[in-house]
PDB file of C-alpha atoms in Angstrom:
ATOM      1  CA  MET S 115     -28.294  56.149  42.142  1.00  0.00           C
ATOM      2  CA  GLN S 116     -30.401  55.071  39.183  1.00  0.00           C
ATOM      3  CA  GLN S 117     -28.118  56.920  36.843  1.00  0.00           C
ATOM      4  CA  THR S 118     -24.948  55.367  38.156  1.00  0.00           C
ATOM      5  CA  THR S 119     -26.499  51.934  37.811  1.00  0.00           C
ATOM      6  CA  GLN S 120     -27.343  52.754  34.216  1.00  0.00           C
ATOM      7  CA  GLN S 121     -23.828  54.021  33.581  1.00  0.00           C
ATOM      8  CA  GLU S 122     -22.349  50.906  35.033  1.00  0.00           C
ATOM      9  CA  HIS S 123     -24.547  48.722  32.887  1.00  0.00           C
ATOM     10  CA  THR S 124     -23.513  50.600  29.737  1.00  0.00           C
ATOM     11  CA  LEU S 125     -19.902  50.300  30.720  1.00  0.00           C
ATOM     12  CA  ARG S 126     -20.144  46.604  31.354  1.00  0.00           C
ATOM     13  CA  SER S 127     -21.848  46.021  28.024  1.00  0.00           C
ATOM     14  CA  THR S 128     -18.847  47.362  26.124  1.00  0.00           C
ATOM     15  CA  ASP S 129     -17.103  44.677  24.137  1.00  0.00           C
ATOM     16  CA  ALA S 130     -18.912  41.893  25.938  1.00  0.00           C
ATOM     17  CA  MET S 131     -21.428  39.428  24.666  1.00  0.00           C
ATOM     18  CA  CYS S 132     -23.588  39.547  27.691  1.00  0.00           C
ATOM     19  CA  VAL S 133     -24.029  41.307  30.981  1.00  0.00           C
ATOM     20  CA  ASN S 134     -24.881  38.995  33.791  1.00  0.00           C
ATOM     21  CA  GLU S 135     -25.489  41.324  36.643  1.00  0.00           C
ATOM     22  CA  SER S 136     -27.261  39.689  39.501  1.00  0.00           C
ATOM     23  CA  LYS S 137     -30.263  41.500  40.906  1.00  0.00           C
ATOM     24  CA  LEU S 138     -30.140  39.473  44.080  1.00  0.00           C
ATOM     25  CA  THR S 139     -27.581  39.531  46.810  1.00  0.00           C
ATOM     26  CA  HIS S 140     -26.674  36.079  47.891  1.00  0.00           C
ATOM     27  CA  ARG S 141     -24.326  34.756  50.470  1.00  0.00           C
ATOM     28  CA  TRP S 142     -21.168  33.493  48.834  1.00  0.00           C
ATOM     29  CA  TYR S 143     -22.011  29.798  49.132  1.00  0.00           C
ATOM     30  CA  HIS S 144     -25.082  30.234  46.935  1.00  0.00           C
ATOM     31  CA  HIS S 145     -22.646  30.542  44.048  1.00  0.00           C
ATOM     32  CA  LEU S 146     -21.281  27.070  44.677  1.00  0.00           C
ATOM     33  CA  LYS S 147     -23.988  25.693  42.392  1.00  0.00           C
ATOM     34  CA  TYR S 148     -22.088  27.300  39.529  1.00  0.00           C
ATOM     35  CA  THR S 149     -18.902  25.612  40.715  1.00  0.00           C
ATOM     36  CA  LEU S 150     -20.754  22.321  40.502  1.00  0.00           C
ATOM     37  CA  VAL S 151     -21.839  23.007  36.906  1.00  0.00           C
ATOM     38  CA  GLY S 152     -18.281  24.083  36.122  1.00  0.00           C
ATOM     39  CA  LEU S 153     -16.959  20.865  37.645  1.00  0.00           C
ATOM     40  CA  MET S 154     -19.063  18.797  35.239  1.00  0.00           C
ATOM     41  CA  PHE S 155     -18.049  21.043  32.368  1.00  0.00           C
ATOM     42  CA  GLY S 156     -14.350  20.674  33.158  1.00  0.00           C
ATOM     43  CA  ILE S 157     -14.604  16.899  33.417  1.00  0.00           C
ATOM     44  CA  ILE S 158     -16.420  16.694  30.061  1.00  0.00           C
ATOM     45  CA  PHE S 159     -13.768  18.864  28.390  1.00  0.00           C
ATOM     46  CA  VAL S 160     -10.958  16.637  29.595  1.00  0.00           C
ATOM     47  CA  LYS S 161     -12.729  13.285  29.172  1.00  0.00           C
ATOM     48  CA  ALA S 162     -13.936  13.979  25.633  1.00  0.00           C
ATOM     49  CA  GLU S 163     -10.391  15.190  24.812  1.00  0.00           C
ATOM     50  CA  ILE S 164     -11.765  18.566  23.703  1.00  0.00           C
ATOM     51  CA  ILE S 165      -8.830  20.368  25.295  1.00  0.00           C
ATOM     52  CA  SER S 166      -6.353  18.001  23.669  1.00  0.00           C
ATOM     53  CA  TRP S 167      -3.899  19.828  21.432  1.00  0.00           C
ATOM     54  CA  PHE S 168      -3.887  16.755  19.180  1.00  0.00           C
ATOM     55  CA  ARG S 169      -7.681  16.673  18.784  1.00  0.00           C
ATOM     56  CA  ILE S 170      -7.699  20.360  17.890  1.00  0.00           C
ATOM     57  CA  GLN S 171      -5.032  19.757  15.226  1.00  0.00           C
ATOM     58  CA  GLU S 172      -7.113  16.879  13.859  1.00  0.00           C
ATOM     59  CA  MET S 173     -10.172  19.103  13.698  1.00  0.00           C
ATOM     60  CA  PHE S 174      -8.537  21.924  11.781  1.00  0.00           C
ATOM     61  CA  ARG S 175      -6.998  19.458   9.334  1.00  0.00           C
ATOM     62  CA  PHE S 176     -10.395  17.749   8.865  1.00  0.00           C
ATOM     63  CA  GLN S 177      -8.890  14.424   9.900  1.00  0.00           C
ATOM     64  CA  SER S 178     -11.561  13.520  12.437  1.00  0.00           C
ATOM     65  CA  PHE S 179     -15.263  14.041  12.969  1.00  0.00           C
ATOM     66  CA  HIS S 180     -15.024  14.024  16.783  1.00  0.00           C
ATOM     67  CA  MET S 181     -14.812  17.774  17.440  1.00  0.00           C
ATOM     68  CA  PHE S 182     -17.326  18.681  14.756  1.00  0.00           C
ATOM     69  CA  GLY S 183     -19.754  16.190  16.292  1.00  0.00           C
ATOM     70  CA  ILE S 184     -19.266  17.789  19.703  1.00  0.00           C
ATOM     71  CA  ILE S 185     -19.659  21.376  18.523  1.00  0.00           C
ATOM     72  CA  GLY S 186     -22.609  20.520  16.280  1.00  0.00           C
ATOM     73  CA  SER S 187     -24.564  18.548  18.876  1.00  0.00           C
ATOM     74  CA  ALA S 188     -23.778  21.086  21.627  1.00  0.00           C
ATOM     75  CA  VAL S 189     -25.092  23.947  19.488  1.00  0.00           C
ATOM     76  CA  VAL S 190     -28.227  22.030  18.478  1.00  0.00           C
ATOM     77  CA  VAL S 191     -28.997  21.048  22.090  1.00  0.00           C
ATOM     78  CA  GLY S 192     -28.279  24.612  23.251  1.00  0.00           C
ATOM     79  CA  MET S 193     -30.525  26.119  20.557  1.00  0.00           C
ATOM     80  CA  ILE S 194     -33.449  23.820  21.325  1.00  0.00           C
ATOM     81  CA  SER S 195     -33.112  24.454  25.073  1.00  0.00           C
ATOM     82  CA  VAL S 196     -32.989  28.233  24.684  1.00  0.00           C
ATOM     83  CA  TRP S 197     -35.975  28.063  22.348  1.00  0.00           C
ATOM     84  CA  ILE S 198     -37.979  26.062  24.889  1.00  0.00           C
ATOM     85  CA  ILE S 199     -37.005  28.372  27.774  1.00  0.00           C
ATOM     86  CA  ARG S 200     -37.907  31.481  25.792  1.00  0.00           C
ATOM     87  CA  ARG S 201     -41.236  30.044  24.769  1.00  0.00           C
ATOM     88  CA  PHE S 202     -42.188  29.350  28.360  1.00  0.00           C
ATOM     89  CA  LYS S 203     -40.865  32.663  29.650  1.00  0.00           C
ATOM     90  CA  SER S 204     -42.433  34.964  27.074  1.00  0.00           C
ATOM     91  CA  LYS S 205     -45.849  33.388  27.501  1.00  0.00           C
ATOM     92  CA  PRO S 206     -46.563  32.779  31.147  1.00  0.00           C
ATOM     93  CA  PHE S 207     -47.957  29.316  31.375  1.00  0.00           C
ATOM     94  CA  THR S 208     -51.029  30.003  33.448  1.00  0.00           C
ATOM     95  CA  GLU S 209     -53.694  27.463  34.055  1.00  0.00           C
ATOM     96  CA  ASN S 210     -56.217  29.430  32.052  1.00  0.00           C
ATOM     97  CA  ARG S 211     -53.941  29.633  29.129  1.00  0.00           C
ATOM     98  CA  PHE S 212     -53.281  25.920  29.365  1.00  0.00           C
ATOM     99  CA  ILE S 213     -56.988  25.097  29.302  1.00  0.00           C
ATOM    100  CA  TYR S 214     -57.511  27.508  26.423  1.00  0.00           C
ATOM    101  CA  LYS S 215     -54.693  25.913  24.466  1.00  0.00           C
ATOM    102  CA  LEU S 216     -55.861  22.412  25.233  1.00  0.00           C
ATOM    103  CA  ASN S 217     -59.359  23.314  24.176  1.00  0.00           C
ATOM    104  CA  HIS S 218     -58.001  24.922  21.032  1.00  0.00           C
ATOM    105  CA  SER S 219     -55.825  22.003  20.096  1.00  0.00           C
ATOM    106  CA  ILE S 220     -58.538  19.419  20.761  1.00  0.00           C
ATOM    107  CA  ARG S 221     -60.923  21.418  18.595  1.00  0.00           C
ATOM    108  CA  GLY S 222     -58.193  21.675  16.001  1.00  0.00           C
ATOM    109  CA  ILE S 223     -57.808  17.913  15.890  1.00  0.00           C
ATOM    110  CA  PHE S 224     -61.512  17.303  15.445  1.00  0.00           C
ATOM    111  CA  MET S 225     -62.193  20.219  13.137  1.00  0.00           C
ATOM    112  CA  GLU S 226     -59.516  19.221  10.635  1.00  0.00           C
ATOM    113  CA  PRO S 227     -61.151  17.714   7.603  1.00  0.00           C
TER     114      PRO S 227
ATOM    115  CA  MET Z  96     -15.439  -3.806  33.566  1.00  0.00           C
ATOM    116  CA  THR Z  97     -16.045  -1.690  36.661  1.00  0.00           C
ATOM    117  CA  PHE Z  98     -17.792   1.664  36.560  1.00  0.00           C
ATOM    118  CA  ILE Z  99     -14.508   3.501  37.007  1.00  0.00           C
ATOM    119  CA  ASP Z 100     -12.925   1.636  34.089  1.00  0.00           C
ATOM    120  CA  TRP Z 101     -15.966   2.438  31.996  1.00  0.00           C
ATOM    121  CA  ILE Z 102     -15.865   6.137  32.827  1.00  0.00           C
ATOM    122  CA  LYS Z 103     -12.104   6.299  32.163  1.00  0.00           C
ATOM    123  CA  GLN Z 104     -12.559   5.571  28.463  1.00  0.00           C
ATOM    124  CA  PRO Z 105     -12.572   8.644  26.220  1.00  0.00           C
ATOM    125  CA  TRP Z 106     -16.107   9.983  26.022  1.00  0.00           C
ATOM    126  CA  PRO Z 107     -17.608   9.919  22.519  1.00  0.00           C
ATOM    127  CA  TRP Z 108     -18.847  13.090  20.844  1.00  0.00           C
ATOM    128  CA  TYR Z 109     -22.528  12.160  21.143  1.00  0.00           C
ATOM    129  CA  VAL Z 110     -22.163  12.088  24.932  1.00  0.00           C
ATOM    130  CA  ALA Z 111     -19.970  15.159  25.396  1.00  0.00           C
ATOM    131  CA  GLY Z 112     -21.689  17.416  22.830  1.00  0.00           C
ATOM    132  CA  PRO Z 113     -25.242  17.218  24.223  1.00  0.00           C
ATOM    133  CA  LEU Z 114     -23.910  17.533  27.800  1.00  0.00           C
ATOM    134  CA  ILE Z 115     -22.075  20.729  26.857  1.00  0.00           C
ATOM    135  CA  GLY Z 116     -25.219  21.979  25.128  1.00  0.00           C
ATOM    136  CA  LEU Z 117     -27.193  21.317  28.321  1.00  0.00           C
ATOM    137  CA  THR Z 118     -24.867  23.628  30.266  1.00  0.00           C
ATOM    138  CA  VAL Z 119     -26.628  26.555  28.579  1.00  0.00           C
ATOM    139  CA  PRO Z 120     -30.156  25.831  29.917  1.00  0.00           C
ATOM    140  CA  THR Z 121     -28.750  24.663  33.263  1.00  0.00           C
ATOM    141  CA  LEU Z 122     -27.130  28.044  33.903  1.00  0.00           C
ATOM    142  CA  LEU Z 123     -30.229  29.855  32.634  1.00  0.00           C
ATOM    143  CA  ILE Z 124     -32.493  27.873  34.925  1.00  0.00           C
ATOM    144  CA  ILE Z 125     -30.414  27.844  38.124  1.00  0.00           C
ATOM    145  CA  GLY Z 126     -29.528  31.526  38.042  1.00  0.00           C
ATOM    146  CA  ASN Z 127     -30.571  33.172  34.760  1.00  0.00           C
ATOM    147  CA  LYS Z 128     -26.929  33.320  33.677  1.00  0.00           C
ATOM    148  CA  SER Z 129     -25.612  33.431  30.141  1.00  0.00           C
ATOM    149  CA  PHE Z 130     -22.952  30.806  29.665  1.00  0.00           C
ATOM    150  CA  GLY Z 131     -19.496  32.278  29.157  1.00  0.00           C
ATOM    151  CA  ILE Z 132     -15.956  31.741  30.314  1.00  0.00           C
ATOM    152  CA  SER Z 133     -13.738  34.523  29.040  1.00  0.00           C
ATOM    153  CA  SER Z 134     -15.622  37.273  30.928  1.00  0.00           C
ATOM    154  CA  SER Z 135     -13.884  35.867  33.973  1.00  0.00           C
ATOM    155  CA  PHE Z 136     -10.580  37.352  32.707  1.00  0.00           C
ATOM    156  CA  ARG Z 137     -12.218  40.737  32.732  1.00  0.00           C
ATOM    157  CA  HIS Z 138     -13.617  40.265  36.228  1.00  0.00           C
ATOM    158  CA  VAL Z 139     -10.197  39.197  37.499  1.00  0.00           C
ATOM    159  CA  CYS Z 140      -8.641  42.319  35.949  1.00  0.00           C
ATOM    160  CA  ALA Z 141     -11.386  44.481  37.428  1.00  0.00           C
ATOM    161  CA  ALA Z 142     -10.791  42.898  40.828  1.00  0.00           C
ATOM    162  CA  CYS Z 143      -6.982  42.929  40.813  1.00  0.00           C
ATOM    163  CA  VAL Z 144      -5.717  45.710  38.556  1.00  0.00           C
ATOM    164  CA  PRO Z 145      -8.503  48.143  37.641  1.00  0.00           C
ATOM    165  CA  ALA Z 146      -5.745  50.706  36.877  1.00  0.00           C
ATOM    166  CA  ASN Z 147      -8.321  53.414  36.273  1.00  0.00           C
ATOM    167  CA  VAL Z 148      -9.302  51.835  32.954  1.00  0.00           C
ATOM    168  CA  PRO Z 149     -13.003  52.594  32.361  1.00  0.00           C
ATOM    169  CA  PHE Z 150     -13.450  49.067  30.944  1.00  0.00           C
ATOM    170  CA  PHE Z 151     -12.603  47.633  34.366  1.00  0.00           C
ATOM    171  CA  LYS Z 152     -14.411  50.124  36.553  1.00  0.00           C
ATOM    172  CA  TYR Z 153     -17.474  48.219  37.592  1.00  0.00           C
ATOM    173  CA  ASP Z 154     -18.560  46.207  40.573  1.00  0.00           C
ATOM    174  CA  TRP Z 155     -16.999  42.842  39.713  1.00  0.00           C
ATOM    175  CA  LYS Z 156     -18.566  41.285  42.793  1.00  0.00           C
ATOM    176  CA  LYS Z 157     -21.899  41.325  40.977  1.00  0.00           C
ATOM    177  CA  GLU Z 158     -20.440  38.927  38.420  1.00  0.00           C
ATOM    178  CA  ILE Z 159     -18.728  36.695  40.918  1.00  0.00           C
ATOM    179  CA  TRP Z 160     -20.815  33.689  39.837  1.00  0.00           C
ATOM    180  CA  ASN Z 161     -18.611  33.559  36.731  1.00  0.00           C
ATOM    181  CA  LEU Z 162     -15.482  33.126  38.843  1.00  0.00           C
ATOM    182  CA  PHE Z 163     -17.159  30.340  40.814  1.00  0.00           C
ATOM    183  CA  PHE Z 164     -18.051  28.672  37.510  1.00  0.00           C
ATOM    184  CA  VAL Z 165     -14.503  28.954  36.180  1.00  0.00           C
ATOM    185  CA  LEU Z 166     -13.122  27.627  39.473  1.00  0.00           C
ATOM    186  CA  GLY Z 167     -15.377  24.608  38.967  1.00  0.00           C
ATOM    187  CA  ILE Z 168     -14.010  24.060  35.451  1.00  0.00           C
ATOM    188  CA  PHE Z 169     -10.472  24.193  36.819  1.00  0.00           C
ATOM    189  CA  LEU Z 170     -11.258  21.696  39.586  1.00  0.00           C
ATOM    190  CA  GLY Z 171     -13.137  19.467  37.126  1.00  0.00           C
ATOM    191  CA  GLY Z 172     -10.071  19.456  34.889  1.00  0.00           C
ATOM    192  CA  ILE Z 173      -7.890  18.379  37.806  1.00  0.00           C
ATOM    193  CA  ILE Z 174     -10.310  15.619  38.838  1.00  0.00           C
ATOM    194  CA  ALA Z 175     -10.607  14.271  35.296  1.00  0.00           C
ATOM    195  CA  SER Z 176      -6.888  14.303  34.584  1.00  0.00           C
ATOM    196  CA  GLN Z 177      -5.810  12.980  37.996  1.00  0.00           C
ATOM    197  CA  TRP Z 178      -8.337  10.242  38.657  1.00  0.00           C
ATOM    198  CA  LEU Z 179     -10.339   9.631  35.485  1.00  0.00           C
ATOM    199  CA  SER Z 180      -7.659   9.722  32.819  1.00  0.00           C
ATOM    200  CA  ASN Z 181      -7.610   7.178  30.045  1.00  0.00           C
ATOM    201  CA  PRO Z 182      -4.779   4.642  30.555  1.00  0.00           C
ATOM    202  CA  GLU Z 183      -4.647   3.877  26.805  1.00  0.00           C
ATOM    203  CA  PRO Z 184      -2.802   6.172  24.375  1.00  0.00           C
ATOM    204  CA  ILE Z 185      -4.966   8.640  22.457  1.00  0.00           C
ATOM    205  CA  GLU Z 186      -6.305   7.301  19.143  1.00  0.00           C
ATOM    206  CA  LEU Z 187      -5.246   9.790  16.519  1.00  0.00           C
ATOM    207  CA  ASN Z 188      -5.501   9.938  12.766  1.00  0.00           C
ATOM    208  CA  GLU Z 189      -2.414   8.229  11.291  1.00  0.00           C
ATOM    209  CA  LYS Z 190      -1.756  11.157   8.966  1.00  0.00           C
ATOM    210  CA  LEU Z 191      -1.476  13.545  11.884  1.00  0.00           C
ATOM    211  CA  VAL Z 192       0.812  11.217  13.830  1.00  0.00           C
ATOM    212  CA  SER Z 193       3.197  10.787  10.893  1.00  0.00           C
ATOM    213  CA  GLU Z 194       3.163  14.522  10.195  1.00  0.00           C
ATOM    214  CA  LEU Z 195       4.014  15.304  13.821  1.00  0.00           C
ATOM    215  CA  LYS Z 196       6.774  12.686  13.738  1.00  0.00           C
ATOM    216  CA  GLY Z 197       8.165  14.551  10.756  1.00  0.00           C
ATOM    217  CA  TYR Z 198       8.556  17.595  13.009  1.00  0.00           C
ATOM    218  CA  GLY Z 199      10.513  15.509  15.496  1.00  0.00           C
ATOM    219  CA  LEU Z 200       7.742  14.687  17.953  1.00  0.00           C
ATOM    220  CA  SER Z 201       8.036  11.167  19.350  1.00  0.00           C
ATOM    221  CA  ASN Z 202       5.723  11.275  22.358  1.00  0.00           C
ATOM    222  CA  ILE Z 203       1.998  11.799  21.786  1.00  0.00           C
ATOM    223  CA  ASP Z 204       0.904  10.972  25.338  1.00  0.00           C
ATOM    224  CA  GLY Z 205      -1.192  13.391  27.326  1.00  0.00           C
ATOM    225  CA  LEU Z 206      -3.226  16.347  26.228  1.00  0.00           C
ATOM    226  CA  LEU Z 207      -0.458  18.239  24.463  1.00  0.00           C
ATOM    227  CA  PRO Z 208       3.040  17.566  23.100  1.00  0.00           C
ATOM    228  CA  ASN Z 209       5.150  17.567  26.253  1.00  0.00           C
ATOM    229  CA  GLU Z 210       8.349  17.872  24.227  1.00  0.00           C
ATOM    230  CA  TRP Z 211       7.294  21.268  22.904  1.00  0.00           C
ATOM    231  CA  PHE Z 212       5.300  22.664  25.800  1.00  0.00           C
ATOM    232  CA  ASN Z 213       7.376  22.521  28.973  1.00  0.00           C
ATOM    233  CA  TRP Z 214       9.308  24.847  31.260  1.00  0.00           C
ATOM    234  CA  SER Z 215      12.683  24.473  29.575  1.00  0.00           C
ATOM    235  CA  ALA Z 216      11.105  24.977  26.141  1.00  0.00           C
ATOM    236  CA  LEU Z 217       9.739  28.283  27.418  1.00  0.00           C
ATOM    237  CA  ALA Z 218      13.276  29.633  27.390  1.00  0.00           C
ATOM    238  CA  THR Z 219      13.743  28.840  23.677  1.00  0.00           C
ATOM    239  CA  GLY Z 220      12.539  31.141  20.929  1.00  0.00           C
ATOM    240  CA  LYS Z 221      10.095  28.636  19.475  1.00  0.00           C
ATOM    241  CA  GLY Z 222       8.648  27.669  22.856  1.00  0.00           C
ATOM    242  CA  PHE Z 223       8.293  31.278  23.928  1.00  0.00           C
ATOM    243  CA  PHE Z 224       6.598  32.132  20.653  1.00  0.00           C
ATOM    244  CA  LEU Z 225       4.158  29.227  20.864  1.00  0.00           C
ATOM    245  CA  MET Z 226       3.249  29.661  24.524  1.00  0.00           C
ATOM    246  CA  VAL Z 227       3.590  33.355  25.351  1.00  0.00           C
ATOM    247  CA  PHE Z 228       2.736  34.913  21.998  1.00  0.00           C
ATOM    248  CA  GLY Z 229       0.019  32.286  21.519  1.00  0.00           C
ATOM    249  CA  GLY Z 230      -1.420  33.131  24.921  1.00  0.00           C
ATOM    250  CA  PHE Z 231      -1.309  36.823  24.092  1.00  0.00           C
ATOM    251  CA  LEU Z 232      -3.250  36.199  20.874  1.00  0.00           C
ATOM    252  CA  VAL Z 233      -5.848  34.172  22.766  1.00  0.00           C
ATOM    253  CA  GLY Z 234      -6.388  37.012  25.245  1.00  0.00           C
ATOM    254  CA  PHE Z 235      -6.330  39.736  22.612  1.00  0.00           C
ATOM    255  CA  GLY Z 236      -8.662  37.926  20.242  1.00  0.00           C
ATOM    256  CA  THR Z 237     -11.116  37.073  22.982  1.00  0.00           C
ATOM    257  CA  ARG Z 238     -11.494  40.702  24.004  1.00  0.00           C
ATOM    258  CA  TYR Z 239     -11.473  41.957  20.419  1.00  0.00           C
ATOM    259  CA  ALA Z 240     -14.294  39.548  19.526  1.00  0.00           C
ATOM    260  CA  GLY Z 241     -16.157  40.230  22.786  1.00  0.00           C
ATOM    261  CA  GLY Z 242     -16.163  36.581  23.724  1.00  0.00           C
ATOM    262  CA  CYS Z 243     -14.250  33.351  23.443  1.00  0.00           C
ATOM    263  CA  THR Z 244     -14.884  30.252  21.364  1.00  0.00           C
ATOM    264  CA  SER Z 245     -17.284  28.717  23.841  1.00  0.00           C
ATOM    265  CA  GLY Z 246     -19.179  31.941  24.506  1.00  0.00           C
ATOM    266  CA  HIS Z 247     -19.720  32.697  20.826  1.00  0.00           C
ATOM    267  CA  ALA Z 248     -20.086  29.177  19.452  1.00  0.00           C
ATOM    268  CA  ILE Z 249     -22.212  27.705  22.243  1.00  0.00           C
ATOM    269  CA  MET Z 250     -24.134  30.546  23.919  1.00  0.00           C
ATOM    270  CA  GLY Z 251     -24.096  32.943  20.954  1.00  0.00           C
ATOM    271  CA  LEU Z 252     -25.257  30.411  18.378  1.00  0.00           C
ATOM    272  CA  SER Z 253     -27.819  28.978  20.807  1.00  0.00           C
ATOM    273  CA  THR Z 254     -29.397  32.415  21.127  1.00  0.00           C
ATOM    274  CA  LEU Z 255     -29.210  32.969  17.343  1.00  0.00           C
ATOM    275  CA  GLN Z 256     -26.933  36.000  17.381  1.00  0.00           C
ATOM    276  CA  TRP Z 257     -25.428  37.027  14.065  1.00  0.00           C
ATOM    277  CA  PRO Z 258     -22.158  38.408  15.517  1.00  0.00           C
ATOM    278  CA  SER Z 259     -21.553  35.018  17.110  1.00  0.00           C
ATOM    279  CA  LEU Z 260     -21.998  33.217  13.808  1.00  0.00           C
ATOM    280  CA  VAL Z 261     -19.496  35.584  12.195  1.00  0.00           C
ATOM    281  CA  ALA Z 262     -17.102  35.064  15.119  1.00  0.00           C
ATOM    282  CA  THR Z 263     -17.442  31.266  14.967  1.00  0.00           C
ATOM    283  CA  ILE Z 264     -16.791  31.186  11.214  1.00  0.00           C
ATOM    284  CA  CYS Z 265     -13.736  33.381  11.740  1.00  0.00           C
ATOM    285  CA  PHE Z 266     -12.467  31.143  14.570  1.00  0.00           C
ATOM    286  CA  MET Z 267     -12.700  28.179  12.222  1.00  0.00           C
ATOM    287  CA  ILE Z 268     -10.946  29.987   9.353  1.00  0.00           C
ATOM    288  CA  GLY Z 269      -8.229  31.208  11.717  1.00  0.00           C
ATOM    289  CA  GLY Z 270      -7.722  27.712  13.094  1.00  0.00           C
ATOM    290  CA  ILE Z 271      -7.584  26.090   9.660  1.00  0.00           C
ATOM    291  CA  VAL Z 272      -5.017  28.602   8.390  1.00  0.00           C
ATOM    292  CA  MET Z 273      -2.931  28.303  11.542  1.00  0.00           C
ATOM    293  CA  ALA Z 274      -2.953  24.488  11.748  1.00  0.00           C
ATOM    294  CA  ASN Z 275      -2.362  23.815   8.051  1.00  0.00           C
ATOM    295  CA  TRP Z 276       0.052  26.524   6.970  1.00  0.00           C
ATOM    296  CA  ILE Z 277       1.507  28.620   9.784  1.00  0.00           C
ATOM    297  CA  LEU Z 278       2.086  25.983  12.470  1.00  0.00           C
ATOM    298  CA  PRO Z 279       3.882  23.519  10.132  1.00  0.00           C
ATOM    299  CA  PHE Z 280       6.175  26.379   9.147  1.00  0.00           C
ATOM    300  CA  ILE Z 281       6.940  27.164  12.803  1.00  0.00           C
ATOM    301  CA  LEU Z 282       7.457  23.516  13.752  1.00  0.00           C
ATOM    302  CA  LYS Z 283       9.776  22.820  10.820  1.00  0.00           C
ATOM    303  CA  ASN Z 284      12.151  25.554  11.909  1.00  0.00           C
TER     304      ASN Z 284
END
């Protein structure tokens, strides 16, 4: 069983950026939260005219800043968010650690010449 | 101005961009999912026509969240275009408008040139080339690059992956070449 799981994982990784296999089994309606996120995403794409053929032409002819602003700010916000999430995940934020850090930073403030 | 009138205006980049960026942490937090859209094509193929292709032989039900997400995008698109659409014509760069007029386009309403992309145009050589061959290239390129524009540019760059930077640069180069040199040639003829 373990081996087939491994095989499947290898297979799914081929030519794909990411494998998003769920470890949990949910009832179908648990996935509706993704539909909700998608709903917002779809509305943004239409309302900001990102899917407009005309806006895309403008972008590739460098006749408008609109799309570059969207891509740039989306990437920056995405990068910062992933950085924050990784920071919190890799170092479990236990109470002890928090007190240690607080202690350390307070000392740091006062110890600086 | 009522709320609905306010929301119907085109959304500026500094609203849309950060909101799109926030999709990445939202999906990570609510279900530890990596943002991506084009994988859904693969899951649909795996579900409908696995055809004994090793690439499609996996349990697509484990990735079903992606199909729910894409369904949401589809429904969101319908909602926005049916009930939240901007009553004013799109504000485009004058240069682009005059260039498109030069190719015989008179109507710039909507999200794409209706005169070129419609059912009867599909039967013409140019229309077929633009829609069917274009669609083929989108599908082929997405699989060849292992991800689409949004997957590579938004999720890939957010997670600082080199292949995604290469892919994004290539998407931009491809788009610039297509829009400036190849597409004008197609539209002129």
